[in-house]
Coordinates of C-alpha atoms and ligand atoms in Angstrom, one line a residue:
X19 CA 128.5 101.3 64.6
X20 CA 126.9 102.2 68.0
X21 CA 123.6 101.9 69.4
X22 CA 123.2 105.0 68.4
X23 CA 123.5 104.3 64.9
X24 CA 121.7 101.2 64.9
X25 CA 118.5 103.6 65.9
X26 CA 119.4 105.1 62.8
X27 CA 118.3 101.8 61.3
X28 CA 115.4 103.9 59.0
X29 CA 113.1 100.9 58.1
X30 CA 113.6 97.6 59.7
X31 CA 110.8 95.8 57.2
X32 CA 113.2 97.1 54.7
X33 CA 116.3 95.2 56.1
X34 CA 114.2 92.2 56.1
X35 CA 112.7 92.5 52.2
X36 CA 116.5 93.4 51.1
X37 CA 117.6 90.1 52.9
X38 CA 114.7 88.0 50.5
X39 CA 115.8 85.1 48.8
X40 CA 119.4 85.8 49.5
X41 CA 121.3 82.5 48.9
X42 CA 122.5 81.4 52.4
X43 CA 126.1 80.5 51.6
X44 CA 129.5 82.7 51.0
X45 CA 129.1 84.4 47.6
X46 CA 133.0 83.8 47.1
X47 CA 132.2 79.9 47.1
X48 CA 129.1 80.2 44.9
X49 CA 130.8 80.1 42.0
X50 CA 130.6 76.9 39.9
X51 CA 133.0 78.2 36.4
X52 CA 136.3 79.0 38.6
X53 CA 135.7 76.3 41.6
X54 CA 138.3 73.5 41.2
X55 CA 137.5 69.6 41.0
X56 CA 138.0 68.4 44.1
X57 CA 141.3 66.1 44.8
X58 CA 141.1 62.3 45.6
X59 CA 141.3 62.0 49.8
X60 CA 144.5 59.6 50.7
X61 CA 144.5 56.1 49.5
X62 CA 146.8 53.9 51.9
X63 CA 149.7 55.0 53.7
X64 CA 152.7 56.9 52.6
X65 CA 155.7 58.9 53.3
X66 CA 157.3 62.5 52.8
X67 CA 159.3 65.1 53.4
X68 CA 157.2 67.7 54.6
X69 CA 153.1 66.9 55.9
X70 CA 151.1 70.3 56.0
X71 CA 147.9 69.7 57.6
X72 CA 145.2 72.1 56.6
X73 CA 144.2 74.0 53.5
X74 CA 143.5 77.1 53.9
X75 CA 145.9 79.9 53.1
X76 CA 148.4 79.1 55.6
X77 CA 148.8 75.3 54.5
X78 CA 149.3 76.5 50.7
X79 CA 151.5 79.1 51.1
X80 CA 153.9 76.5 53.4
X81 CA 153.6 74.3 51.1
X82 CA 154.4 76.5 47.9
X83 CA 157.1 78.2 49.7
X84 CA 158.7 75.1 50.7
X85 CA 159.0 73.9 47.4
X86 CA 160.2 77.1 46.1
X87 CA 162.8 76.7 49.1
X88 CA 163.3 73.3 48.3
X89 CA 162.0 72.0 45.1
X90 CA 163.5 68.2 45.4
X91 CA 161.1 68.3 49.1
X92 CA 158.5 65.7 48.7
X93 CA 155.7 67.6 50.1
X94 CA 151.8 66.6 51.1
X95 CA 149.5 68.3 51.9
X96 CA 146.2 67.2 54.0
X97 CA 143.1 69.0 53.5
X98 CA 139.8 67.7 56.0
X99 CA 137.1 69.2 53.2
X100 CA 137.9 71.5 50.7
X101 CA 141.1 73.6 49.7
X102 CA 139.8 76.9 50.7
X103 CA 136.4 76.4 52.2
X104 CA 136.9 77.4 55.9
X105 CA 137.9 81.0 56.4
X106 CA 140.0 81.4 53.8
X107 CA 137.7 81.0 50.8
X108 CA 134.6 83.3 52.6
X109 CA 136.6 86.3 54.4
X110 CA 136.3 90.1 53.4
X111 CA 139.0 90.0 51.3
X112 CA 140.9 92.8 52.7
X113 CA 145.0 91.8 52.4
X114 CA 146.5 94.2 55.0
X115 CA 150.1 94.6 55.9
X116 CA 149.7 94.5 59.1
X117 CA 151.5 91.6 61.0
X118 CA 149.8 92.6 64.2
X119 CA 146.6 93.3 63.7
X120 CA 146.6 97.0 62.6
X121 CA 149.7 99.2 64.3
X122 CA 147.9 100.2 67.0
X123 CA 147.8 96.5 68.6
X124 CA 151.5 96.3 67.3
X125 CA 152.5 99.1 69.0
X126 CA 150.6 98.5 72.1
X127 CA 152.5 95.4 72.4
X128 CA 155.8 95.3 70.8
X129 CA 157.3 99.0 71.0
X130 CA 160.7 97.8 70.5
X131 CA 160.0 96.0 67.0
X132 CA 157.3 97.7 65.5
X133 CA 159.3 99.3 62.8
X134 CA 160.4 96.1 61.8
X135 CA 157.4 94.5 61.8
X136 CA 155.4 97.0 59.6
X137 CA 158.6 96.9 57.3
X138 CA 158.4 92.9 57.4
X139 CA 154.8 93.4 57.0
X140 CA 155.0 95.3 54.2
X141 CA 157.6 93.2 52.2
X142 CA 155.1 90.2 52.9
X143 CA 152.1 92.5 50.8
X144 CA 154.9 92.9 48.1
X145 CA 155.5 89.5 48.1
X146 CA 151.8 88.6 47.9
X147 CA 150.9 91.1 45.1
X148 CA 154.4 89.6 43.0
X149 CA 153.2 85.7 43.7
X150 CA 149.7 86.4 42.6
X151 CA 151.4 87.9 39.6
X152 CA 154.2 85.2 39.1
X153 CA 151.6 82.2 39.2
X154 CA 148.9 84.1 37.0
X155 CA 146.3 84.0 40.0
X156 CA 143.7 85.5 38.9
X157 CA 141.9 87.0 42.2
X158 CA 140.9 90.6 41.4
X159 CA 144.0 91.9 43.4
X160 CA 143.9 95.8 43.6
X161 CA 145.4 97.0 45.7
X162 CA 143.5 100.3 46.7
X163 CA 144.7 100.7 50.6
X164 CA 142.1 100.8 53.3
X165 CA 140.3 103.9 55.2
X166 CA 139.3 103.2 59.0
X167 CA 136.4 105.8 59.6
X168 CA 134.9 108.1 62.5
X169 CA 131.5 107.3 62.8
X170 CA 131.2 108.7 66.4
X171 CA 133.1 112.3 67.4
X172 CA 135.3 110.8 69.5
X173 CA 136.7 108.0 67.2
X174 CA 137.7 111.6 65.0
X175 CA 140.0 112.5 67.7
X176 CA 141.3 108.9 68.0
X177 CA 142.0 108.6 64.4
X178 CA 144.1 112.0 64.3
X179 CA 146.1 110.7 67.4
X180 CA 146.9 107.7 65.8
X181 CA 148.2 109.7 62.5
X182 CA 150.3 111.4 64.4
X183 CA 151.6 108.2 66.3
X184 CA 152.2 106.4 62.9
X185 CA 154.1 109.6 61.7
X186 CA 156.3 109.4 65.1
X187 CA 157.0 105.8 63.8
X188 CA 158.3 106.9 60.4
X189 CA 155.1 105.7 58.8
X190 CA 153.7 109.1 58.1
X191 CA 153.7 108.8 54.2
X192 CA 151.6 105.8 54.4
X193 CA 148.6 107.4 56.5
X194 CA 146.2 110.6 55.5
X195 CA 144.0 112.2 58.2
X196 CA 141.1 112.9 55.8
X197 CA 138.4 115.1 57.7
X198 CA 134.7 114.7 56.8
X199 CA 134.7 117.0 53.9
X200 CA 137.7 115.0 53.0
X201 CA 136.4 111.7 53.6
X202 CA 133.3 112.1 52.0
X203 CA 134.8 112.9 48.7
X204 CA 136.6 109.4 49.0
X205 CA 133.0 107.8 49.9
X206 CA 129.8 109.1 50.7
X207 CA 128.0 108.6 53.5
X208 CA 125.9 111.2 56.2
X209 CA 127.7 108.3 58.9
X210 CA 131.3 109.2 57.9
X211 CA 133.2 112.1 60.1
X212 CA 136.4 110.9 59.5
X213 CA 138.9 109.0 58.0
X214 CA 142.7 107.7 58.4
X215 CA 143.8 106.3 54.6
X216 CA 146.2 103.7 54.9
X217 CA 147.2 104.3 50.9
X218 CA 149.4 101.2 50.2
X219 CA 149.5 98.3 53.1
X220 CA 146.1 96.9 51.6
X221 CA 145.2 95.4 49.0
X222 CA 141.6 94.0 48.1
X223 CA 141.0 90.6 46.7
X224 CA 138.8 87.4 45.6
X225 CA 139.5 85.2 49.3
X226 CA 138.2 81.8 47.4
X227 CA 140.0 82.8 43.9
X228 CA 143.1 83.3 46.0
X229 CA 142.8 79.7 47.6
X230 CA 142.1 78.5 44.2
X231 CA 145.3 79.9 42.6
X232 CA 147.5 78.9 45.9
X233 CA 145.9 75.4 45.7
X234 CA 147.0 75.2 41.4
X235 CA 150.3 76.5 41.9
X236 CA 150.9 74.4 44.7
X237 CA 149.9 71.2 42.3
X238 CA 152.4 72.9 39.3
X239 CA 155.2 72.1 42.2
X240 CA 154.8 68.8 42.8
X241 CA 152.6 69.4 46.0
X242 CA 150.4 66.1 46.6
X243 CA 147.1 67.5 48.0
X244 CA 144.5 65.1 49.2
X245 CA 141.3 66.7 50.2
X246 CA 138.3 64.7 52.4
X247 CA 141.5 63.5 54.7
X248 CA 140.8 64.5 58.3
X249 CA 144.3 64.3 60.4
X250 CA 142.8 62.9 63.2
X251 CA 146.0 62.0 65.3
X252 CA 149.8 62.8 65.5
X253 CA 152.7 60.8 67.2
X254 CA 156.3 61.2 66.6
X255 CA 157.2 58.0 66.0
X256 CA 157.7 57.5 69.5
X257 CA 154.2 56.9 70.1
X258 CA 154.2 60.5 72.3
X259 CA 150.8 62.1 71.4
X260 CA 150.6 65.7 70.3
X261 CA 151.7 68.1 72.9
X262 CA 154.5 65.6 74.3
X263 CA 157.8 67.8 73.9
X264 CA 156.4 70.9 73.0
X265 CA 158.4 73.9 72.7
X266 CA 157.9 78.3 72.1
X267 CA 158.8 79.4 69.1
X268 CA 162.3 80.2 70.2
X269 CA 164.5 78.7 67.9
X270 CA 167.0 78.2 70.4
X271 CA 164.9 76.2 73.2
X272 CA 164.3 74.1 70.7
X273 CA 165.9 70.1 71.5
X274 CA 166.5 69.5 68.0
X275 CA 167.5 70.8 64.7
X276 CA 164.9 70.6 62.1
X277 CA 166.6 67.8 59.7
X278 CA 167.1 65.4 63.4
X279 CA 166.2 61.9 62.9
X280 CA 162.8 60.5 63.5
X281 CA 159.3 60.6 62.0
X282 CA 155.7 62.0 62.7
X283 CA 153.2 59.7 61.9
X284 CA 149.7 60.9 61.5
X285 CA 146.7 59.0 61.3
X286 CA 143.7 59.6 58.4
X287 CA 140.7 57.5 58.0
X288 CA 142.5 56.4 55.0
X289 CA 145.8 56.0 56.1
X290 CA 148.9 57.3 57.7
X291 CA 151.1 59.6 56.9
X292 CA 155.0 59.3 57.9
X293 CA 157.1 62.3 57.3
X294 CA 159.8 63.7 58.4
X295 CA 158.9 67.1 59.5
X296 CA 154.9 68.8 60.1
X297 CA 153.8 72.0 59.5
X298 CA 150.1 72.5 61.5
X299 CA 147.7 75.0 59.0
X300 CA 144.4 74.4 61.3
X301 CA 143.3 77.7 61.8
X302 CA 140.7 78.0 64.4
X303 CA 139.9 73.9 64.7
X304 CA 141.5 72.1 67.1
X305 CA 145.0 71.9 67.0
X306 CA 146.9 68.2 66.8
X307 CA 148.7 69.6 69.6
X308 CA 146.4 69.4 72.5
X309 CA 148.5 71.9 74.8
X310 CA 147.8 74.4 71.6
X311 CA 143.5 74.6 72.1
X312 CA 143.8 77.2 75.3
X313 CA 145.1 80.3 73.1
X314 CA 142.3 79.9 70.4
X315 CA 138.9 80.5 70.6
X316 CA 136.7 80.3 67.7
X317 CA 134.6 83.3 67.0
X318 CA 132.2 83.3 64.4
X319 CA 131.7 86.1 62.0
X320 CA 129.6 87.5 59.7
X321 CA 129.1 89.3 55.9
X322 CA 126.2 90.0 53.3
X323 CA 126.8 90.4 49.6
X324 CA 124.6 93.0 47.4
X325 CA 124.0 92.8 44.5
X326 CA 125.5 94.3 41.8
X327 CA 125.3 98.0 41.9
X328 CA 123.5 99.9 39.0
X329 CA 125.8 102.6 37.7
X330 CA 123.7 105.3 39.1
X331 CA 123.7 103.9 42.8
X332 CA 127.7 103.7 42.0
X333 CA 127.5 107.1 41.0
X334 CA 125.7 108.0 44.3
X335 CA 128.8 106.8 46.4
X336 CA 131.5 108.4 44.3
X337 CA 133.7 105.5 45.7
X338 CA 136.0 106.3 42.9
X339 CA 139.4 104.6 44.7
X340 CA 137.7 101.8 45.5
X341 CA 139.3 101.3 48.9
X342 CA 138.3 98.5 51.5
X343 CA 136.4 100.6 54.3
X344 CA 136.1 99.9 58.0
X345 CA 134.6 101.9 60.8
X346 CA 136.4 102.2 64.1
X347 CA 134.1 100.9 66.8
X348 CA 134.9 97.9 69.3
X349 CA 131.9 96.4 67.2
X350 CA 132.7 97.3 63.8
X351 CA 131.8 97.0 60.2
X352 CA 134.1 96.0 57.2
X353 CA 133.3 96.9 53.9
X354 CA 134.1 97.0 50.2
X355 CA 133.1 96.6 46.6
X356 CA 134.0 93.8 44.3
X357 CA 134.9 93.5 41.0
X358 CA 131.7 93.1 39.8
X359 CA 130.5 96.2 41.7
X360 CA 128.4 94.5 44.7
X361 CA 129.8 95.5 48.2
X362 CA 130.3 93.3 50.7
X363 CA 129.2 94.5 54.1
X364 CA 130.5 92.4 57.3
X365 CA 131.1 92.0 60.8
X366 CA 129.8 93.6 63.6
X367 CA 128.3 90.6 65.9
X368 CA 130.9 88.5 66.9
X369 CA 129.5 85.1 68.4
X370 CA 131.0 82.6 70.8
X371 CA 129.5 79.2 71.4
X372 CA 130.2 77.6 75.0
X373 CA 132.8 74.6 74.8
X374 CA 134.1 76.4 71.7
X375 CA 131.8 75.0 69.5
X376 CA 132.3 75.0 65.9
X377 CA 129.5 73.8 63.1
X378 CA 128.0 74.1 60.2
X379 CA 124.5 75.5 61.7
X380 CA 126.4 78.8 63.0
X381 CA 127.2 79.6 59.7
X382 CA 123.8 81.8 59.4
X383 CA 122.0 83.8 61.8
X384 CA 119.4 85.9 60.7
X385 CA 119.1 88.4 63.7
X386 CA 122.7 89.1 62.6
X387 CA 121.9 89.8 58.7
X388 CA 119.2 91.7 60.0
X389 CA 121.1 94.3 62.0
X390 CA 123.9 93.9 59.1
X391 CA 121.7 94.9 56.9
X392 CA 119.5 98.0 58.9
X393 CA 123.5 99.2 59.4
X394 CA 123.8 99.1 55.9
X395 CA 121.0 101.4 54.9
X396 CA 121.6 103.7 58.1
X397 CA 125.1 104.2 56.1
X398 CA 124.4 104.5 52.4
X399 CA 120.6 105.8 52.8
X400 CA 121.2 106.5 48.9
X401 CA 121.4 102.8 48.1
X402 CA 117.7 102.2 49.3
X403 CA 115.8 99.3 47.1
X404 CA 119.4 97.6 47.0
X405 CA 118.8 93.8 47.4
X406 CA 121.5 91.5 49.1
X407 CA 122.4 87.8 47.0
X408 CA 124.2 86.2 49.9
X409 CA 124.5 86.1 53.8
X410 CA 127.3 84.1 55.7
X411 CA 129.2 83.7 58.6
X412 CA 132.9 81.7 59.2
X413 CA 135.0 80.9 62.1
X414 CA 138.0 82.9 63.0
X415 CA 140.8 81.6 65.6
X416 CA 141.0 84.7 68.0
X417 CA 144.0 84.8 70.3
X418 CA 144.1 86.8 73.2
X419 CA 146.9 89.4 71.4
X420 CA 145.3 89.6 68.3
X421 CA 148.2 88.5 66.2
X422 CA 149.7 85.0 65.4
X423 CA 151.9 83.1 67.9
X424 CA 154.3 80.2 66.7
X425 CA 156.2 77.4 67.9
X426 CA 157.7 74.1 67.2
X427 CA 157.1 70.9 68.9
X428 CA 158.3 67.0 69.4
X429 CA 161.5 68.3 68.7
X430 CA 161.8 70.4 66.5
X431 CA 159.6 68.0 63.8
X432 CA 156.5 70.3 64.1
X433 CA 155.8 73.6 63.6
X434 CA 152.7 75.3 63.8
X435 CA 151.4 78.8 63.5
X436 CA 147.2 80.7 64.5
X437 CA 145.8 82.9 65.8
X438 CA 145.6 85.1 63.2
X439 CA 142.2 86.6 64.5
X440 CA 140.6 87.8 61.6
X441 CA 143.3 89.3 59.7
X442 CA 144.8 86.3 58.1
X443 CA 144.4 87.2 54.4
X444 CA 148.0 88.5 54.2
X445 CA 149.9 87.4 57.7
X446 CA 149.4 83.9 57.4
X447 CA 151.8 84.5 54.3
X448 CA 154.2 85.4 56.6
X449 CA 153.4 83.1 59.2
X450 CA 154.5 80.4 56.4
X451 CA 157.9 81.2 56.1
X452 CA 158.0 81.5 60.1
X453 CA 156.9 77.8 60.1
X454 CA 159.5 76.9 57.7
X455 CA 162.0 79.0 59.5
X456 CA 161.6 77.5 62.3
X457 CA 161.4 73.5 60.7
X458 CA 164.9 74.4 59.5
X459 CA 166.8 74.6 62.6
X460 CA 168.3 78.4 61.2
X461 CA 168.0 81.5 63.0
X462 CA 166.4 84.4 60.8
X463 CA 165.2 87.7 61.3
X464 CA 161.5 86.2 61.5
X465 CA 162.6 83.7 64.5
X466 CA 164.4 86.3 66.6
X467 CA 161.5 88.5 66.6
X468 CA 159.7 88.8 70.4
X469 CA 156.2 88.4 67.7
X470 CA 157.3 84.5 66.8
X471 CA 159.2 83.7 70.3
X472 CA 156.4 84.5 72.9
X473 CA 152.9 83.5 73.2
X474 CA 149.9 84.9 74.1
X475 CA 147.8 84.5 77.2
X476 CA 145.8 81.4 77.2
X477 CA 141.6 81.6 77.6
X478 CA 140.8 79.9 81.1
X479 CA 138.5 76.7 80.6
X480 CA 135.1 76.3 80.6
X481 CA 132.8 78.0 82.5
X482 CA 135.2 80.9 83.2
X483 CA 136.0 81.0 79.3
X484 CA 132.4 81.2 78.5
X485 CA 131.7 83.7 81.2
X486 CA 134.7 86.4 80.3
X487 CA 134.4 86.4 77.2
X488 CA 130.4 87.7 77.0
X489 CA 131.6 90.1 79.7
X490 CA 134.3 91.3 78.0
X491 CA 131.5 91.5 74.7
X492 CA 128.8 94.0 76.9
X493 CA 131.7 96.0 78.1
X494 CA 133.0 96.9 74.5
X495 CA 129.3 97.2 73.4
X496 CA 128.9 99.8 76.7
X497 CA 132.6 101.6 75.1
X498 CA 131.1 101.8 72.1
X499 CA 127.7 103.6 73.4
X500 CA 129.9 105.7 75.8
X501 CA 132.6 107.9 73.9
X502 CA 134.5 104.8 73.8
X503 CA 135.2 104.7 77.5
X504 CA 136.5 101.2 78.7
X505 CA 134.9 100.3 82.4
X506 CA 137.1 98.5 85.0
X507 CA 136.9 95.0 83.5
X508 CA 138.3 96.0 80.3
X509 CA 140.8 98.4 81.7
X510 CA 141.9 95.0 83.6
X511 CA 142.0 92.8 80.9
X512 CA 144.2 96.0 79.0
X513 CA 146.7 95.5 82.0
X514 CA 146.6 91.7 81.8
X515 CA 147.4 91.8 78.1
X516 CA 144.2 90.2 77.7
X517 CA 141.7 91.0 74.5
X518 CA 139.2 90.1 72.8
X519 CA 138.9 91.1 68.9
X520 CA 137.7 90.4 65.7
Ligands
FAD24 C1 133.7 86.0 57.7 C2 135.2 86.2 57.7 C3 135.8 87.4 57.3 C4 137.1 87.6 57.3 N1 137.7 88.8 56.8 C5 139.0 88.9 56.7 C6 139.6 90.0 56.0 O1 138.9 90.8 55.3 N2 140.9 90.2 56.0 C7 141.7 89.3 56.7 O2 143.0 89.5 56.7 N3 141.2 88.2 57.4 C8 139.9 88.0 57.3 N4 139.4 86.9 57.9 C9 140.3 85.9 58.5 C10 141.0 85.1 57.4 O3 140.1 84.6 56.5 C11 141.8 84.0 58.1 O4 142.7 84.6 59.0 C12 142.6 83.1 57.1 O5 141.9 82.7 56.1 C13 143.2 82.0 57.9 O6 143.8 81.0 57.0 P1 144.1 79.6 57.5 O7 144.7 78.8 56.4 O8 144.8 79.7 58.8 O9 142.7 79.0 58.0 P2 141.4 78.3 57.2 O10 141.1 79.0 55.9 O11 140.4 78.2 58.2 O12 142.0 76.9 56.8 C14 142.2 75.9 57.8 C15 142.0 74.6 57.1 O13 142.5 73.5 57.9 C16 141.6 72.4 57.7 N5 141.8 71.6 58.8 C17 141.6 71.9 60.1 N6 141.8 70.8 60.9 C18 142.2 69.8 60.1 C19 142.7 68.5 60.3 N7 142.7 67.9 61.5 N8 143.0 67.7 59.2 C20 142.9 68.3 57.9 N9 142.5 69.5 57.7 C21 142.2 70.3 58.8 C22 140.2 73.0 57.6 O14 139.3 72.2 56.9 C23 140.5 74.3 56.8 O15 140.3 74.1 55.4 C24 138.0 86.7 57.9 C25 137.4 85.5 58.4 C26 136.1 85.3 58.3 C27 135.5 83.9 58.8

């Protein structure tokens, strides 16, 4: 939403008595009945086949899909906190298709394997909705599709170019051009001129009942998880620290086959860990593999929770389909209702913190849940009295592409896979069986793919980082107040293959 829209804002008192005694942690996590005991942390030393560090989404699917490869693998998984409490357990929810972040960025970047990545990416959603399914995970999984709105005229004409663009592609049956009339039947809001309905390449779930389920199913298959065990230090067994012998995801530049003798060793406060092969889950903290920090920059992002709707304000929206909503800004909102009726309203700000800072204190900021929350009322004027229960923020690992690189390292021994910025929730699925892909020395359709071989464009360090980044913020917020226009900086950064998203 625009400046324009935040002068819509009606009441500004009223954004601040909605926000009143809202609990100040993710409303995903607040949930005492379904959230797990947590796991003993590492006692002593010990050995396996397979170490995944981190527990987020990423971690647990490598390490459930590596026991389904491979069910006589000894794997362990490491977890710093919690299974699930980082970005995977407080995120919108919204489980999209899309290995690339949305086609457009796809497109942009990889014309010549598009096709194959929205087909990949949609086998991945299938695969998702059929695990869920298989391991009784119980995560409110519907999967409703998504519609990215006009909020502004000219985001109208972008949305019917890029029907026609996906239709081009051979992806017509998946999108609908809806105009406002049509739209507004969907959803109703004065705000919405347009809409593009992507019917089947998103599903909407319960992000911390989705760890949850992972983490189970990952302990019904002999995965040892210990939680409160920081990885604070790889080697290879060598003594070479993380970085030494690094290599891009290319399967063939790679010095060694996955099974090649030697160990990674990594040190916990509670012990060390040998195994014979690493998979690296860490999201947006910093990587084991020092060369690694350059292409991530944490970004911090953030949602409110309503509470739950009364029938009669449900009524008032007519959001029969339930879709996830988002509008199609460079500053933009995601939205979407729950099973219990509340919606969940998020994004927008995007913060960086000099020296790519992460902690626990950026988690709220109430400037941020005020603006959410004058957007929200600008949007659904109908909804007015509506009280929010929760306001968060989480840390996303944005590269500068927008979609997940990979690689191995120290030999083949290590694989890691980020930069999922922001749209993890499926890919990082995918970017498990890329991981174990590329640990297993075999060429497959996933490791041949331009996606998994190249990298992105690293951030320059500090000051420079800091500095480009908060220009790069006021010259999307200037698009957004201008018709979208991008000023010279951004059309720079377009040629570079520079970006900065959410
Ligand atoms: C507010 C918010 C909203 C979002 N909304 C969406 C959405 O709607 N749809 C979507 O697709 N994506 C969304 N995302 C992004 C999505 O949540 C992530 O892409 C996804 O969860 C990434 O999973 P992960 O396992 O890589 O990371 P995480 O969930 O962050 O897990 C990484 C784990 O690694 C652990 N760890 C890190 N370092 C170490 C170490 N050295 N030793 C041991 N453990 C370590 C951490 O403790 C953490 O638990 C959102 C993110 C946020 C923050």
């Amino acid at each position: 939403m625009t400046e324009g829209a935040e002068a819509m804002t009606p009441d500004g008192a009223a954004a601040v008595r909605a926000l009143a005694g809202a609990r100040p942690v993710p409303y995903w996590l607040d949930d005492p009945e379904h959230r797990p005991e947590p796991l003993p942390a590492l006692s002593g030393g010990t050995r396996c086949d397979l170490l995944v560090v981190g527990g987020g989404y990423s971690g647990l699917w490598t390490a459930l899909i590596a026991k389904e490869r491979d069910p006589s693998r000894d794997v362990v998984l490491l977890e710093g906190k919690e299974t699930g409490w980082a970005a995977s357990g407080r995120n919108g929810g919204f489980c999209d298709a899309s290995l690339t972040h949305g086609f457009a960025n796809g497109l942009a970047r990889w014309p010549d394997e598009i096709e194959t990545l929205e087909r990949l990416g949609l086998a991945n959603l299938d695969a998702i909705e059929e695990a869920v399914a298989r391991h009784g995970i119980d995560c409110d999984f519907e999967r409703t599709g998504e519609i990215d709105l006009a909020t502004e005229p000219h985001q109208v004409a972008e949305l019917r170019e890029a029907a026609e663009e996906a239709a081009r592609h051979g992806l017509g049956e998946r999108v609908t051009f809806l105009d406002r009339a049509a739209v507004r039947e969907q959803v109703d809001s004065p705000a919405f001129l347009a809409g593009l309905w992507f019917r089947h390449s998103v599903a909407m779930l319960h992000p911390a009942k989705l760890a949850w389920g992972l983490k189970r199913a990952c302990l019904e298959a002999g995965v040892r998880i210990y939680e409160h065990t920081p990885a604070r230090g790889l080697t290879d067994g060598r003594g070479g620290e993380g970085g030494a012998g690094e290599k891009g995801g290319s399967v063939a530049e790679k010095s060694g086959k996955g099974g090649s003798a030697g160990a990674v060793i990594v040190s916990t406060p509670h012990g060390r860990v040998r195994a014979r092969q690493a998979a690296l889950a860490t999201n947006a903290f910093p990587s084991l593999l020092r060369r690694l920090r350059p292409y991530i920059v944490p970004i911090y992002d953030y949602a409110l929770m309503t509470e739950p709707l009364s029938e009669e304000q449900l009524a008032s929206l007519g959001w029969q389909g339930r879709q996830g909503l988002a509008d199609s800004a460079n500053h933009f909102h995601y939205f979407r209702l729950t099973a219990d009726d509340r919606i969940l309203w998020g994004g927008y700000d995007a913060l960086y913190h000099y020296g790519s800072r992460i902690a626990a204190e950026y988690d709220q900021r109430p400037e941020t849940f005020r603006k959410l929350a004058g957007h929200f009322f600008a949007t659904f004027p109908q909804l007015k009295g509506v009280r929010f229960s929760h306001t968060w923020g989480g840390v996303i690992d944005t590269c500068s592409r927008f979609s997940p690189f990979f690689g191995t390292a120290h030999g083949g021994r290590v694989a890691y896979a980020a930069g999922y910025t922001g749209l993890g929730v499926g890919a990082t699925r995918f970017g498990a069986e890329v991981m174990l892909d590329l640990l297993s020395g075999e060429s497959t359709e996933r490791t041949e793919l331009e996606l998994v071989r190249k990298k992105p464009l690293p951030f320059p360090p500090e000051p420079v980082r800091w500095a480009g980044i908060a220009m790069t913020q006021w010259s999307l917020t200037r698009a957004d107040a201008r018709g979208g226009r991008r000023n010279l900086w951004l059309k720079a950064m377009d040629a570079a293959g520079m970006g900065f998203d959410t």
